[in-house]
Amino acid sequence: MKLTFKKWILFSAAIIFILTAYFSVGYYHADEHYQIIEFAGLKTGMNAPGEMPWEFHAQIRSALLPTLAYWIFEMSSFFQMTDTYLYLFILRLISGFSCLFALVFFFRKSGAFVLFSGSDSFLRTSYFILLLLSWYIPFLSVRFSSETWSAIFLLLGLGFYFEIAKNRSIALVVGILFGLSFLFRFQIAFGLIGVGAYHLICGQQKLRTTLGLLSGFSLVLLAGVLIDRWFYSEWVFTPWNYFWLFFENDVLNQTESSFGTSSGFYYLETLYQLPTHFAGVVILASFIIVLIFRPRNPVTWFVLPFALIHSLIAHKEERFLFPIVFLVPFFILSAFSFLTSTRFKKIFKPIVYGTLFCLFFIHSVGLFYMTPKSAGHGRNEITQYIHTHYGSQKIHLINTPAANPYNPWGSLPTKIYLEKHIQFLQVDNLAGISDSMFKPDYVNLLVLRGYDIDHNYLPGNIDRMGFRLEIQSISKKEQSMNRYVKGFVNAEVIYLYKWERK
């Protein structure tokens, strides 16, 4: 079988997704762990209800994704898999390949909305490359998180929706897919409202297809209620609980978010900063061009209300927009295809091609750095190292405040990562360490943050204390790259030392 260039791209993407799933140990954000893995641990017997985070007791999280994790854990146990890190690698691998399938499907279905009939093969191939191999795509795809799984079913739903006018019978399927996207992450409703408006204003066969969409969506909501009943052991409608809690706190009581607030321009600033300034400008300009000149498509109608409503909410995080960053190539190539089809195409074409080559370079460099990177600040890069090198031994772990990778916030430990024979001792700073703290029959380890090093809390040279650096959660190479994208705070980098007997 002859391998075309696109098949080579797909093959390369599959390899990068596998490598990313392998290296991307841990979680990008706490919710990725505590709201899914620890929830699943309740059913496996790892956790008791009293050990669960507050969201469990408030019953504001759909049990769909934790249930999926539970089933995978049980299946892994059936095949005699006992290693925690293997369990979690399997979750990331399933996420990655599910997302890869959804991206390829979306590419095949969205071409007519992205590219003009006169667009050349280079633009079509560029669209495929950016969809699969933008520097952030593999990293986000392997996250076993609500944002990623919502994006998977959003891509599938939009892909089918592109053909709903030709095949009215798929309306039920589209409704089911949009419903699953909603159950994985309730905030996706902001964008689905926009798709609903597009359907009523611009759609065809409105009555029959609308009934199909609503029927499919309702079936998923009913299934979600049944899953939540099994998980919470009582009847509960988690979407209502979630949005009522938000409405009560933010609207009725106008309570300031305990998680912090940001300006209304937070997402614009993040867009300009995180993908590099050049790529940020290209993305923003592309969206404006599509919004002005090519607005009649469901993707634009989804993204606009989704981004605007999130901008109005006081508490903001870049991960809240993760479900729509998979759609960024749609806007870039839609804009570029439009520019190269105008009467000024002789001017725009070299600009478009040059911009694409610059984007390819940025994404190539980004993939080089992101593929071997652990998730977040790399806390579980540290725990995996301890597990691999010292897991069978008795461990005495000394840590400074907020440096303990097993319990970074001091209230809820990440129980799935805990070693059987490990003890913890927290010190206020390194000046408080004395020889009497070390245990002779244990492996004595020290964990501290970059903050401790930056503020020079070390009593002299750490080597003279008998410590030897084993590993740091984020490599020096990544730290040097971070000055361009500012994706993490160097003060939060974790360093693992081993105490050597003098």
Coordinates of C-alpha atoms in Angstrom, one line a residue:
M1 CA 0.0 0.0 0.0
K2 CA 1.4 3.4 -1.0
L3 CA 1.7 5.9 1.8
T4 CA 0.6 9.3 0.8
F5 CA 1.9 12.5 2.5
K6 CA -1.2 12.8 4.6
K7 CA -0.9 9.2 5.8
W8 CA 2.7 10.0 6.8
I9 CA 1.4 13.0 8.8
L10 CA -1.2 10.7 10.4
F11 CA 1.4 8.1 11.2
S12 CA 3.7 10.8 12.7
A13 CA 0.9 12.2 14.7
A14 CA 0.1 8.7 16.1
I15 CA 3.7 8.3 17.2
I16 CA 3.8 11.7 18.8
F17 CA 0.5 11.1 20.6
I18 CA 1.9 7.8 22.0
L19 CA 5.1 9.4 23.2
T20 CA 3.2 12.3 24.7
A21 CA 0.9 10.0 26.6
Y22 CA 3.9 8.1 27.9
F23 CA 5.9 11.1 29.1
S24 CA 2.9 13.4 30.2
V25 CA 2.8 11.9 33.7
G26 CA 0.4 13.4 36.2
Y27 CA -2.2 16.1 35.7
Y28 CA -2.2 19.6 34.2
H29 CA -4.7 20.9 36.7
A30 CA -5.9 19.6 40.1
D31 CA -9.4 19.0 38.8
E32 CA -8.0 16.5 36.3
H33 CA -7.0 14.4 39.2
Y34 CA -9.3 15.1 42.1
Q35 CA -12.6 15.3 40.1
I36 CA -11.9 12.2 38.1
I37 CA -9.2 9.8 39.4
E38 CA -10.1 10.4 43.1
F39 CA -13.8 10.1 42.2
A40 CA -13.1 6.8 40.5
G41 CA -11.1 5.7 43.6
L42 CA -14.3 5.9 45.6
K43 CA -15.7 3.0 43.6
T44 CA -12.5 1.0 43.6
G45 CA -12.3 1.2 47.3
M46 CA -9.2 3.5 47.4
N47 CA -11.2 6.4 49.0
A48 CA -13.9 6.8 51.5
P49 CA -16.6 9.5 51.1
G50 CA -15.1 11.5 53.9
E51 CA -11.8 11.8 52.0
M52 CA -13.4 13.2 48.9
P53 CA -13.1 16.9 47.8
W54 CA -16.0 19.3 48.4
E55 CA -17.3 19.0 44.8
F56 CA -18.3 15.4 45.6
H57 CA -20.4 16.4 48.6
A58 CA -21.9 19.3 46.6
Q59 CA -22.8 16.8 43.9
I60 CA -21.9 19.3 41.1
R61 CA -19.8 16.9 38.9
S62 CA -21.1 14.5 36.4
A63 CA -20.0 10.9 37.2
L64 CA -19.7 10.0 33.5
L65 CA -15.9 10.5 33.2
P66 CA -15.1 9.0 36.7
T67 CA -17.2 6.0 35.8
L68 CA -15.3 5.6 32.5
A69 CA -12.0 5.7 34.5
Y70 CA -13.4 3.2 37.0
W71 CA -14.3 0.7 34.2
I72 CA -10.8 1.0 32.8
F73 CA -9.3 0.5 36.2
E74 CA -11.4 -2.6 36.7
M75 CA -10.5 -4.0 33.3
S76 CA -6.8 -3.4 33.9
S77 CA -7.1 -5.2 37.2
F78 CA -8.8 -8.1 35.5
F79 CA -5.7 -8.4 33.3
Q80 CA -3.4 -8.4 36.4
M81 CA -2.1 -4.9 35.9
T82 CA -1.0 -3.5 39.2
D83 CA 1.2 -0.6 38.5
T84 CA -0.5 2.8 39.1
Y85 CA 1.5 4.6 36.5
L86 CA 0.5 2.0 33.9
Y87 CA -3.2 2.5 34.8
L88 CA -2.9 6.2 34.2
F89 CA -0.8 5.8 31.0
I90 CA -3.7 3.7 29.6
L91 CA -6.1 6.5 30.4
R92 CA -3.9 9.0 28.6
L93 CA -3.5 6.7 25.7
I94 CA -7.2 6.1 25.3
S95 CA -7.8 9.9 25.5
G96 CA -5.1 10.6 22.9
F97 CA -6.3 8.1 20.3
S98 CA -10.0 9.1 20.8
C99 CA -9.0 12.7 20.2
L100 CA -6.9 11.8 17.2
F101 CA -9.8 10.0 15.7
A102 CA -12.1 12.9 16.4
L103 CA -9.6 15.4 14.8
V104 CA -9.3 13.3 11.6
F105 CA -13.1 12.9 11.4
F106 CA -13.5 16.7 11.9
F107 CA -11.0 17.4 9.2
R108 CA -12.8 15.2 6.6
K109 CA -16.2 16.7 7.4
S110 CA -15.2 20.4 7.7
G111 CA -13.3 20.9 4.5
A112 CA -16.1 22.5 2.6
F113 CA -16.6 25.1 5.3
V114 CA -12.8 25.8 5.6
L115 CA -11.5 25.8 2.0
F116 CA -12.9 27.4 -1.1
S117 CA -13.2 25.1 -4.1
G118 CA -10.2 26.8 -5.7
S119 CA -7.9 26.3 -2.7
D120 CA -4.8 24.4 -3.5
S121 CA -3.6 21.2 -2.0
F122 CA -1.0 23.0 0.1
L123 CA -3.7 24.7 2.1
R124 CA -5.7 21.5 2.6
T125 CA -2.5 19.7 3.8
S126 CA -1.6 22.6 6.1
Y127 CA -5.1 22.4 7.7
F128 CA -4.5 18.7 8.3
I129 CA -1.0 19.3 9.8
L130 CA -2.2 22.1 12.1
L131 CA -5.2 20.1 13.3
L132 CA -3.0 17.1 14.3
L133 CA 0.4 18.6 15.1
S134 CA 0.0 22.1 16.5
W135 CA 2.3 22.1 19.5
Y136 CA -0.4 22.0 22.1
I137 CA -2.7 19.4 20.4
P138 CA -1.0 16.1 21.4
F139 CA -0.4 17.4 25.0
L140 CA -4.1 18.4 25.5
S141 CA -5.4 15.3 23.6
V142 CA -3.8 12.9 26.1
R143 CA -5.3 14.6 29.1
F144 CA -7.9 12.4 30.8
S145 CA -9.9 15.5 31.7
S146 CA -13.3 16.9 31.3
E147 CA -12.0 19.6 28.9
T148 CA -10.5 17.0 26.5
W149 CA -13.3 14.6 26.5
S150 CA -15.8 17.4 26.0
A151 CA -13.7 18.5 23.0
I152 CA -13.7 15.0 21.6
F153 CA -17.4 14.7 21.4
L154 CA -17.7 18.4 20.3
L155 CA -15.5 17.7 17.3
L156 CA -17.5 14.6 16.4
G157 CA -20.8 16.4 16.9
L158 CA -19.7 19.4 14.7
G159 CA -18.4 17.0 12.1
F160 CA -21.7 15.3 11.8
Y161 CA -23.6 18.6 12.0
F162 CA -21.8 19.8 8.8
E163 CA -23.8 17.2 6.9
I164 CA -27.1 17.5 8.7
A165 CA -28.7 19.3 5.8
K166 CA -27.9 16.4 3.5
N167 CA -28.9 13.7 5.9
R168 CA -31.6 14.6 8.4
S169 CA -31.4 11.1 10.0
I170 CA -28.1 12.0 11.7
A171 CA -29.8 14.7 13.8
L172 CA -30.3 12.2 16.6
V173 CA -26.6 11.2 16.5
V174 CA -25.6 14.9 16.6
G175 CA -27.8 15.5 19.6
I176 CA -26.3 12.5 21.4
L177 CA -22.7 13.7 20.7
F178 CA -23.5 17.2 21.8
G179 CA -25.1 15.8 24.9
L180 CA -22.0 13.8 25.8
S181 CA -19.9 16.8 25.2
F182 CA -22.1 18.7 27.7
L183 CA -22.0 15.9 30.3
F184 CA -18.2 15.8 30.2
R185 CA -18.1 19.6 30.8
F186 CA -21.2 21.6 31.6
Q187 CA -19.8 24.9 30.4
I188 CA -19.9 23.6 26.9
A189 CA -23.6 24.7 27.0
F190 CA -22.5 28.3 26.4
G191 CA -21.3 27.3 22.9
L192 CA -24.1 24.9 22.2
I193 CA -26.6 27.7 22.7
G194 CA -24.8 29.4 19.8
V195 CA -25.0 26.3 17.6
G196 CA -28.7 26.2 18.5
A197 CA -29.2 29.8 17.4
Y198 CA -27.3 29.0 14.1
H199 CA -29.5 26.0 13.5
L200 CA -32.7 28.0 13.9
I201 CA -31.5 31.0 11.9
C202 CA -29.3 29.4 9.2
G203 CA -30.2 25.7 9.3
Q204 CA -32.5 23.7 7.0
Q205 CA -35.2 21.2 7.7
K206 CA -35.6 22.9 11.0
L207 CA -38.5 21.1 12.6
R208 CA -37.5 17.5 12.0
T209 CA -33.8 18.0 12.6
T210 CA -34.5 20.1 15.7
L211 CA -36.6 17.4 17.2
G212 CA -33.8 14.9 16.4
L213 CA -31.2 17.1 18.1
L214 CA -33.3 17.6 21.2
S215 CA -34.2 13.9 21.4
G216 CA -30.6 12.8 21.3
F217 CA -29.5 15.4 23.8
S218 CA -32.4 14.4 26.2
L219 CA -31.4 10.7 26.0
V220 CA -27.9 11.5 27.1
L221 CA -29.2 13.7 30.0
L222 CA -31.3 10.8 31.1
A223 CA -28.4 8.4 30.9
G224 CA -26.3 10.9 32.9
V225 CA -29.0 11.0 35.6
L226 CA -28.9 7.2 35.9
I227 CA -25.0 7.2 36.1
D228 CA -25.1 9.9 38.8
R229 CA -27.7 7.9 40.7
W230 CA -25.4 4.9 40.8
F231 CA -22.3 7.0 41.7
Y232 CA -23.8 9.3 44.4
S233 CA -26.3 6.6 45.7
E234 CA -29.2 9.0 45.4
W235 CA -31.2 10.8 42.7
V236 CA -29.4 14.0 41.7
F237 CA -29.3 16.3 38.6
T238 CA -25.7 17.5 38.6
P239 CA -26.0 20.1 35.8
W240 CA -28.7 21.9 37.8
N241 CA -26.6 21.7 41.0
Y242 CA -23.5 23.1 39.2
F243 CA -25.2 26.1 37.5
W244 CA -27.4 26.9 40.6
L245 CA -24.2 27.0 42.7
F246 CA -22.7 29.4 40.2
F247 CA -25.8 31.5 40.0
E248 CA -26.3 31.6 43.7
N249 CA -22.7 32.7 44.5
D250 CA -21.9 34.9 41.5
V251 CA -25.3 36.5 40.8
L252 CA -27.5 36.4 43.8
N253 CA -24.9 36.8 46.5
Q254 CA -22.2 38.3 44.3
T255 CA -19.6 36.4 46.3
E256 CA -16.0 36.9 45.2
S257 CA -14.5 33.7 43.9
S258 CA -12.2 32.0 46.3
F259 CA -10.2 30.8 43.3
G260 CA -9.4 34.4 42.3
T261 CA -10.7 36.8 39.7
S262 CA -9.2 38.1 36.4
S263 CA -9.8 41.0 34.1
G264 CA -12.2 40.8 31.2
F265 CA -9.1 40.8 28.8
Y266 CA -7.5 37.7 30.5
Y267 CA -8.2 35.4 27.6
L268 CA -7.0 37.9 25.0
E269 CA -3.8 38.3 27.0
T270 CA -3.4 34.6 27.3
L271 CA -4.0 34.1 23.6
Y272 CA -1.2 36.7 22.8
Q273 CA 1.2 35.1 25.3
L274 CA 1.0 31.3 25.4
P275 CA 1.2 30.2 21.8
T276 CA 4.0 32.8 21.2
H277 CA 3.2 36.4 20.3
F278 CA 3.4 35.7 16.5
A279 CA 1.0 32.7 16.6
G280 CA -1.3 34.7 19.0
V281 CA -1.6 37.5 16.5
V282 CA -2.3 35.1 13.6
I283 CA -5.0 33.4 15.6
L284 CA -6.8 36.6 16.6
A285 CA -6.5 38.1 13.1
S286 CA -7.9 34.9 11.6
F287 CA -10.9 34.8 13.9
I288 CA -11.7 38.4 13.1
I289 CA -11.5 37.7 9.3
V290 CA -13.7 34.7 9.6
L291 CA -16.2 36.6 11.8
I292 CA -16.5 39.4 9.3
F293 CA -16.2 37.6 5.9
R294 CA -17.2 34.0 6.6
P295 CA -19.6 34.0 9.6
R296 CA -22.2 31.5 8.4
N297 CA -20.7 28.4 9.9
P298 CA -21.6 26.6 13.1
V299 CA -18.1 26.7 14.5
T300 CA -18.0 30.5 14.7
W301 CA -21.4 30.5 16.2
F302 CA -20.2 28.0 18.8
V303 CA -16.9 29.8 19.7
L304 CA -18.2 33.3 19.9
P305 CA -20.7 32.9 22.8
F306 CA -18.4 30.3 24.5
A307 CA -15.5 32.8 24.6
L308 CA -17.6 35.9 25.4
I309 CA -19.5 34.3 28.3
H310 CA -16.3 32.9 29.8
S311 CA -14.8 36.4 29.6
L312 CA -17.7 37.7 31.6
I313 CA -17.2 35.2 34.4
A314 CA -14.9 36.6 37.1
H315 CA -12.8 33.4 37.7
K316 CA -10.8 32.6 34.6
E317 CA -8.3 30.0 33.7
E318 CA -6.8 29.1 30.3
R319 CA -8.0 25.5 30.6
F320 CA -11.6 26.7 30.5
L321 CA -11.0 27.4 26.8
F322 CA -9.3 24.1 26.0
P323 CA -12.4 22.6 24.3
I324 CA -12.2 25.3 21.6
V325 CA -8.4 25.5 21.0
F326 CA -8.8 22.3 18.9
L327 CA -10.8 24.5 16.6
V328 CA -8.1 27.1 16.1
P329 CA -6.8 25.6 12.8
F330 CA -10.4 25.9 11.4
F331 CA -10.2 29.6 11.8
I332 CA -6.6 30.0 10.5
L333 CA -7.2 28.1 7.3
S334 CA -10.6 29.6 6.8
A335 CA -9.1 33.0 6.9
F336 CA -6.1 32.0 4.7
S337 CA -8.4 30.4 2.2
F338 CA -10.5 33.5 2.0
L339 CA -7.5 35.8 1.5
T340 CA -6.0 33.7 -1.3
S341 CA -9.4 33.7 -3.1
T342 CA -9.8 37.4 -3.3
R343 CA -8.8 39.6 -6.2
F344 CA -5.7 40.5 -4.2
K345 CA -4.6 36.9 -3.9
K346 CA -1.2 37.7 -5.7
I347 CA -0.4 39.9 -2.7
F348 CA -1.9 37.6 0.0
K349 CA -0.7 34.3 -1.2
P350 CA 3.0 34.7 -0.4
I351 CA 2.1 36.3 2.9
V352 CA -0.2 33.3 3.7
Y353 CA 2.4 30.8 2.7
G354 CA 5.2 32.5 4.6
T355 CA 3.0 32.7 7.7
L356 CA 2.2 29.0 7.5
F357 CA 5.9 28.1 7.3
C358 CA 6.5 30.2 10.3
L359 CA 3.7 28.5 12.2
F360 CA 5.1 25.1 11.1
F361 CA 8.5 26.1 12.6
I362 CA 6.9 27.3 15.9
H363 CA 4.9 24.1 16.2
S364 CA 7.9 21.9 15.4
V365 CA 9.9 23.6 18.2
G366 CA 6.9 23.4 20.5
L367 CA 6.4 19.7 19.9
F368 CA 10.1 19.1 20.5
Y369 CA 9.7 20.6 24.0
M370 CA 6.2 19.4 24.8
T371 CA 6.3 15.8 23.8
P372 CA 8.7 14.6 26.5
K373 CA 7.3 17.0 29.1
S374 CA 5.3 15.8 32.2
A375 CA 2.0 17.5 33.0
G376 CA 1.7 20.8 34.9
H377 CA 4.6 21.6 37.1
G378 CA 5.8 18.0 36.9
R379 CA 4.9 16.9 40.4
N380 CA 4.3 13.4 39.3
E381 CA 7.6 13.3 37.4
I382 CA 9.0 13.4 41.0
T383 CA 6.6 10.7 42.4
Q384 CA 7.2 8.4 39.4
Y385 CA 11.0 8.7 39.9
I386 CA 10.5 7.8 43.6
H387 CA 8.3 4.9 42.7
T388 CA 10.7 3.6 40.1
H389 CA 13.9 4.0 42.2
Y390 CA 12.8 3.6 45.8
G391 CA 9.2 2.2 45.7
S392 CA 10.2 -1.1 47.3
Q393 CA 12.1 0.6 50.2
K394 CA 11.1 2.6 53.2
I395 CA 11.1 6.3 52.4
H396 CA 11.4 9.3 54.6
L397 CA 10.4 12.4 52.6
I398 CA 11.2 15.9 54.0
N399 CA 9.6 18.8 52.3
T400 CA 9.2 22.5 52.5
P401 CA 5.7 24.0 52.4
A402 CA 3.7 23.3 49.2
A403 CA 6.6 21.1 47.9
N404 CA 5.2 17.7 48.8
P405 CA 4.3 16.2 45.4
Y406 CA 1.9 13.7 47.0
N407 CA 0.0 16.4 48.8
P408 CA 0.7 19.8 47.3
W409 CA -2.2 21.6 48.9
G410 CA -1.9 20.1 52.3
S411 CA -5.5 18.8 52.7
L412 CA -6.2 16.1 50.1
P413 CA -3.4 13.7 49.2
T414 CA -3.3 12.2 45.7
K415 CA -3.9 8.7 47.2
I416 CA -3.4 6.8 44.0
Y417 CA 0.3 7.8 43.9
L418 CA 1.1 7.1 47.5
E419 CA 3.8 4.5 48.2
K420 CA 3.1 1.8 50.8
H421 CA 6.1 2.6 53.0
I422 CA 6.5 6.4 53.0
Q423 CA 6.6 8.9 55.8
F424 CA 6.5 12.7 55.6
L425 CA 8.1 15.5 57.5
Q426 CA 7.4 19.1 56.7
V427 CA 9.8 21.9 57.7
D428 CA 9.2 25.6 57.4
N429 CA 12.4 26.2 55.5
L430 CA 15.7 24.4 55.0
A431 CA 17.4 26.3 57.8
G432 CA 15.3 24.0 60.1
I433 CA 16.8 20.8 58.9
S434 CA 19.1 19.0 61.3
D435 CA 20.9 15.6 61.2
S436 CA 18.6 14.2 63.9
M437 CA 15.7 14.3 61.3
F438 CA 17.3 11.7 59.1
K439 CA 16.3 8.0 59.6
P440 CA 19.2 5.5 59.2
D441 CA 17.0 2.6 58.0
Y442 CA 15.1 4.8 55.4
V443 CA 15.9 6.4 52.1
N444 CA 15.9 10.1 53.1
L445 CA 14.7 12.4 50.4
L446 CA 14.2 16.1 50.3
V447 CA 11.7 17.9 48.1
L448 CA 11.7 21.7 47.7
R449 CA 10.4 24.3 45.3
G450 CA 12.2 26.8 43.1
Y451 CA 10.8 29.4 45.5
D452 CA 13.0 28.1 48.3
I453 CA 16.1 28.4 46.1
D454 CA 15.1 31.8 44.7
H455 CA 14.7 33.2 48.3
N456 CA 18.0 31.6 49.4
Y457 CA 16.6 29.7 52.4
L458 CA 19.5 27.3 52.1
P459 CA 21.9 27.4 55.0
G460 CA 25.1 27.6 52.9
N461 CA 25.8 25.1 50.2
I462 CA 23.2 22.4 50.0
D463 CA 25.9 19.9 49.0
R464 CA 27.6 20.4 52.3
M465 CA 24.4 19.3 54.0
G466 CA 24.8 15.9 52.4
F467 CA 22.2 16.3 49.7
R468 CA 22.6 15.3 46.1
L469 CA 20.2 16.5 43.4
E470 CA 18.4 13.5 41.8
I471 CA 15.9 15.1 39.5
Q472 CA 13.9 18.3 38.9
S473 CA 10.3 18.3 37.8
I474 CA 10.9 20.6 34.8
S475 CA 14.2 20.5 33.0
K476 CA 16.6 23.4 32.5
K477 CA 15.9 23.2 28.8
E478 CA 12.2 23.7 29.4
Q479 CA 12.9 26.5 31.9
S480 CA 15.0 28.4 29.3
M481 CA 12.2 28.0 26.8
N482 CA 9.6 29.3 29.3
R483 CA 10.9 32.9 29.1
Y484 CA 9.3 33.0 25.6
V485 CA 5.9 31.5 26.4
K486 CA 5.6 31.9 30.2
G487 CA 3.7 28.7 30.5
F488 CA 4.7 28.0 34.2
V489 CA 6.2 29.8 37.2
N490 CA 9.8 28.8 37.9
A491 CA 9.2 29.2 41.6
E492 CA 6.9 26.2 41.4
V493 CA 9.5 23.8 39.9
I494 CA 10.2 20.9 42.3
Y495 CA 13.6 19.6 43.1
L496 CA 14.3 16.1 44.5
Y497 CA 17.4 15.5 46.6
K498 CA 18.7 12.4 48.3
W499 CA 20.6 12.6 51.5
E500 CA 23.9 10.7 51.4
R501 CA 25.4 9.6 54.7
K502 CA 28.5 11.5 55.6

